[in-house]
Amino acid sequence: MSVTAAQGFQAAGIAAGIKENGNPDLALVVNRGPRRAAAGVFTSNRVKAAPVLWSEQVLKGGRVSAVILNSGGANACTGPLGFQDTHATAEKTAEALGEGHSAGEIAVASTGLIGTRLPMDALLPGIDTAVTALSRHGGEKAAIAIKTTDSVHKTAVAEGEGFTVGGMAKGAGMLAPGLATMLVVLTTDADVDARDLDRALRAATRTTFDRVDSDGCMSTNDTVLLLASGASGVTPESGAFAEAVREVCADLARQLIGDAEGASKDIRIEVVGAASEDDAVEVGRSIARNNLLKCAIHGEDPNWGRVLSAIGTTSAVFEPDRLNVAINDVWVCKDGSVGEDRDLVDMRFREVRITADLAAGDASAVVWTNDLTADYVHENSAYSS
Amino acid sequence: MSVTAAQGFQAAGIAAGIKENGNPDLALVVNRGPRRAAAGVFTSNRVKAAPVLWSEQVLKGGRVSAVILNSGGANACTGPLGFQDTHATAEKTAEALGEGHSAGEIAVASTGLIGTRLPMDALLPGIDTAVTALSRHGGEKAAIAIKTTDSVHKTAVAEGEGFTVGGMAKGAGMLAPGLATMLVVLTTDADVDARDLDRALRAATRTTFDRVDSDGCMSTNDTVLLLASGASGVTPESGAFAEAVREVCADLARQLIGDAEGASKDIRIEVVGAASEDDAVEVGRSIARNNLLKCAIHGEDPNWGRVLSAIGTTSAVFEPDRLNVAINDVWVCKDGSVGEDRDLVDMRFREVRITADLAAGDASAVVWTNDLTADYVHENSAYSS
């Protein structure tokens, strides 16, 4: 499972003392080759953490030999000194890994509190420990070491014909499109070059991580990396490879929403009958970000008026008196007005399905979100993240 | 105070039985002239309630003789029958008021639950009762009758040279730009024509009601009306009149935020150093809608990282490493990085001031919001509105 499910990868997760509570906080993923192709997508937030700025540069070369990730500090909004810390982290990782590694091929990712410097006196020695702990079976430990407010670590794997795609993710809040707030490392032993990796990764994230929206808050640190070792010797047909990558991304994205801070309901919003996919996504996101609706779902109240209210704020093609809304398959709103009896809606289960029919075309999209709860408020008013 | 502070107006607020709990739910404001000029601004939500569709038509004529307002039901998403109910309400009001009134000059406003028909068998007889109760001192009662989840009724007044502007507002949640969710009726005895009323009203709402954002949720029923009786015989200089209207709007807008559902903090966000006012407003709204920041403020945590994170999602002109943020006048973020000691920030009081300096120009804007609390969640998960 995780990042070591595919051949050619080693990983480690250790406690370096970055987190004050002594929990694991440093993960290392190493690509042992023979190939070291890589692709990455990053937050579209214009305020980017130092490791994002660094890794974007690294990925331009299309080659990554290792990824070093820390929790316990985002290294965001830390100025030039913060960037130097990221640089030093990559340098130290290359040095500790030894021959064949250079800082320019080491991606760095960080997650945790914004606006504080990382404790480099703990982090740098931790890299030596992590290198010593590297193992063919280290994927789970690496996934555990990148947790922040996550209640569980998240891993996934998909098997293709002769190749494997695996991955790990962290994220529990500040999940919003472009991307959900997260660190994700995917690995594969397929023999695929950087350009094809990039294409498969962008296609996969566009309909998975980009379509989970926990709380509308876009992070400064989002990073999704895909590393290929080529160790299987198999070059899959591009469609099959893309599907395996998408499958792992969808699995991890679903796990992120399932672990969203304070959530008691996972909400699947499907927009159908849209004039275009862009319209469907815009409407889906607008519904996903409506605090009043998210509170209503928490209270198991099939409040379709709040769905219409959210749709009405978009620029999508629709006529108000042709809108239809179903909650858990009961069409409570028909033609923009009262539909089936809302008392027929059974909302006892964790998963809630909202279907919004714009009656304007054939395009559709699915966006995932979760409810808004007092626990979310408590968690995020007490914890500086 | 309220809508009867200006000469030439009568008002009433009564319990018609629209609300099941027997609270006041029907308000009537009548312009006794001699002039009946009027202007209005309405929600920019594309899903508009029947009374909004009706009143938009009425206001096109620039004349309003009376406004009939109900709480206890929004008459939104109620289809053609809901529109007929609004029409019948205007007809009945014209008939009850008698000579000199016609339905085409009666504005209608409704607030409450979306997606249910109004109990016309209670509402229509209530109109007769309201007409009987009309009084030169009825402004307070009218303001009370339009409350939904409001904890207090809201009124304001400004005195100009020889003229008065007064008003009432309701709103406690679903407050978001374009406009905040609200019903507002303003009255003046100034002798001003419909065109000048419109100009003054649009200028005033643009920097007041349009800049309060309680929960990012835009309503289907927002209505702000300004009625002029001309009873003072005074035609004020247009700047002085506009300022009086703005003053009343600002007062009411501040009261709306002060009564936002579940809020424990009122947050004044001032964006300075912007390249344009549009940039300043975009950044202000982005900060105002950041759930994580709103939770942090609730927890009295001066979490400036979440402010930067919100700024980073906008298209405003700025460089990340030149951003400055003050919370209650302590510049906790300088040049995009750690500034003064966050422990210096005193957040014990209800009002919290966030200043975001984009260091990109001279434009500025103020946007008001409130914190996100467990009480907000409870109120909106238990109550269908």
mmCIF file of C-alpha atoms in Angstrom, chain A residues 44-47 77-79 114-115 174 215 217-220 261 290-292 295-296 298-299 301 303-306 308-309 312-318 320 323 336-338 342 372-374 376-378 380-381 383-385, chain B residues 44-47 77-79 114-115 174 215 217-220 261 290-292 295-296 298-299 301 303-306 308-309 312-318 320 323 336-338 342 372-374 376-378 380-381 383-385:
data_model
loop_
_atom_site.group_PDB
_atom_site.id
_atom_site.type_symbol
_atom_site.label_atom_id
_atom_site.label_comp_id
_atom_site.label_asym_id
_atom_site.label_seq_id
_atom_site.Cartn_x
_atom_site.Cartn_y
_atom_site.Cartn_z
ATOM 1 C CA SER A 44 -3.274 28.038 -7.141
ATOM 2 C CA ASN A 45 -3.187 30.276 -4.069
ATOM 3 C CA ARG A 46 -0.954 33.224 -4.951
ATOM 4 C CA VAL A 47 0.447 33.175 -1.435
ATOM 5 C CA CYS A 77 4.653 33.318 5.018
ATOM 6 C CA THR A 78 8.128 32.958 6.421
ATOM 7 C CA GLY A 79 9.967 35.227 3.990
ATOM 8 C CA ILE A 114 1.385 29.187 8.721
ATOM 9 C CA GLY A 115 3.757 31.980 9.675
ATOM 10 C CA MET A 174 -8.771 24.024 4.460
ATOM 11 C CA ASP A 215 -14.638 24.606 3.788
ATOM 12 C CA CYS A 217 -10.492 27.705 2.187
ATOM 13 C CA MET A 218 -7.582 27.315 -0.213
ATOM 14 C CA SER A 219 -4.225 26.472 1.306
ATOM 15 C CA THR A 220 -0.772 27.878 0.708
ATOM 16 C CA GLU A 261 -12.615 18.422 10.359
ATOM 17 C CA ASN A 290 -23.082 27.498 1.161
ATOM 18 C CA ASN A 291 -22.709 27.613 4.935
ATOM 19 C CA LEU A 292 -26.444 27.724 5.542
ATOM 20 C CA CYS A 295 -25.680 23.619 8.541
ATOM 21 C CA ALA A 296 -29.065 22.381 7.327
ATOM 22 C CA HIS A 298 -25.931 18.754 9.558
ATOM 23 C CA GLY A 299 -29.409 19.081 11.046
ATOM 24 C CA ASP A 301 -32.997 19.162 7.081
ATOM 25 C CA ASN A 303 -33.513 22.453 2.806
ATOM 26 C CA TRP A 304 -33.680 22.704 -0.986
ATOM 27 C CA GLY A 305 -34.378 26.458 -0.822
ATOM 28 C CA ARG A 306 -30.769 26.968 0.203
ATOM 29 C CA LEU A 308 -31.617 27.176 -5.149
ATOM 30 C CA SER A 309 -30.300 30.214 -3.356
ATOM 31 C CA GLY A 312 -28.830 31.686 -8.103
ATOM 32 C CA THR A 313 -25.477 33.276 -7.286
ATOM 33 C CA THR A 314 -23.716 31.630 -10.241
ATOM 34 C CA SER A 315 -23.324 32.693 -13.835
ATOM 35 C CA ALA A 316 -24.314 29.265 -15.193
ATOM 36 C CA VAL A 317 -26.941 28.924 -17.891
ATOM 37 C CA PHE A 318 -30.340 28.154 -16.324
ATOM 38 C CA PRO A 320 -34.996 29.709 -12.279
ATOM 39 C CA LEU A 323 -34.505 24.053 -11.815
ATOM 40 C CA GLY A 336 -38.037 25.906 -9.334
ATOM 41 C CA SER A 337 -40.848 25.270 -6.872
ATOM 42 C CA VAL A 338 -42.132 22.757 -4.357
ATOM 43 C CA ARG A 342 -39.632 16.683 1.868
ATOM 44 C CA LEU A 372 -20.676 22.472 8.823
ATOM 45 C CA THR A 373 -20.714 21.538 12.473
ATOM 46 C CA ALA A 374 -20.045 22.955 15.911
ATOM 47 C CA TYR A 376 -15.540 22.297 12.992
ATOM 48 C CA VAL A 377 -15.884 25.614 14.796
ATOM 49 C CA HIS A 378 -14.372 24.238 17.988
ATOM 50 C CA ASN A 380 -10.621 25.698 14.217
ATOM 51 C CA SER A 381 -11.101 28.259 16.926
ATOM 52 C CA TYR A 383 -6.146 25.253 17.034
ATOM 53 C CA SER A 384 -3.780 27.582 15.206
ATOM 54 C CA SER A 385 -3.136 26.045 11.810
ATOM 55 C CA SER B 44 -28.659 40.125 -7.464
ATOM 56 C CA ASN B 45 -29.473 36.467 -6.829
ATOM 57 C CA ARG B 46 -30.898 35.083 -10.074
ATOM 58 C CA VAL B 47 -33.376 33.037 -8.083
ATOM 59 C CA CYS B 77 -39.414 29.281 -5.117
ATOM 60 C CA THR B 78 -43.183 29.084 -5.079
ATOM 61 C CA GLY B 79 -43.794 29.208 -8.823
ATOM 62 C CA ILE B 114 -38.089 29.566 1.171
ATOM 63 C CA GLY B 115 -40.248 27.159 -0.758
ATOM 64 C CA MET B 174 -27.814 34.923 4.925
ATOM 65 C CA ASP B 215 -22.027 34.174 6.018
ATOM 66 C CA CYS B 217 -24.976 33.411 1.530
ATOM 67 C CA MET B 218 -26.974 35.618 -0.805
ATOM 68 C CA SER B 219 -30.721 35.699 -0.338
ATOM 69 C CA THR B 220 -33.588 35.468 -2.782
ATOM 70 C CA GLU B 261 -26.863 34.799 13.878
ATOM 71 C CA ASN B 290 -12.900 32.645 5.136
ATOM 72 C CA ASN B 291 -14.471 30.162 7.526
ATOM 73 C CA LEU B 292 -11.149 29.214 9.090
ATOM 74 C CA CYS B 295 -13.371 30.454 13.553
ATOM 75 C CA ALA B 296 -9.963 31.755 14.645
ATOM 76 C CA HIS B 298 -14.109 33.413 17.490
ATOM 77 C CA GLY B 299 -11.290 31.762 19.437
ATOM 78 C CA ASP B 301 -6.632 33.822 17.853
ATOM 79 C CA ASN B 303 -4.328 34.067 12.964
ATOM 80 C CA TRP B 304 -2.898 36.306 10.237
ATOM 81 C CA GLY B 305 -1.807 33.304 8.155
ATOM 82 C CA ARG B 306 -5.460 32.693 7.356
ATOM 83 C CA LEU B 308 -2.888 35.902 3.824
ATOM 84 C CA SER B 309 -4.321 32.625 2.647
ATOM 85 C CA GLY B 312 -3.943 34.781 -2.052
ATOM 86 C CA THR B 313 -7.149 33.475 -3.631
ATOM 87 C CA THR B 314 -8.041 36.841 -5.172
ATOM 88 C CA SER B 315 -7.095 38.421 -8.462
ATOM 89 C CA ALA B 316 -6.169 41.757 -6.839
ATOM 90 C CA VAL B 317 -2.857 43.438 -7.628
ATOM 91 C CA PHE B 318 -0.293 42.580 -4.927
ATOM 92 C CA PRO B 320 2.924 38.195 -1.634
ATOM 93 C CA LEU B 323 1.590 42.212 2.202
ATOM 94 C CA GLY B 336 4.338 38.775 3.869
ATOM 95 C CA SER B 337 6.072 37.293 6.878
ATOM 96 C CA VAL B 338 6.144 37.397 10.666
ATOM 97 C CA ARG B 342 0.979 38.237 18.057
ATOM 98 C CA LEU B 372 -18.301 31.764 12.866
ATOM 99 C CA THR B 373 -19.568 30.080 15.988
ATOM 100 C CA ALA B 374 -21.153 26.883 17.204
ATOM 101 C CA TYR B 376 -24.479 29.821 14.156
ATOM 102 C CA VAL B 377 -24.351 26.125 13.350
ATOM 103 C CA HIS B 378 -26.994 25.281 15.936
ATOM 104 C CA ASN B 380 -29.066 27.096 11.163
ATOM 105 C CA SER B 381 -29.178 23.350 11.523
ATOM 106 C CA TYR B 383 -34.236 26.163 11.938
ATOM 107 C CA SER B 384 -35.557 25.928 8.401
ATOM 108 C CA SER B 385 -35.227 29.387 6.910
#
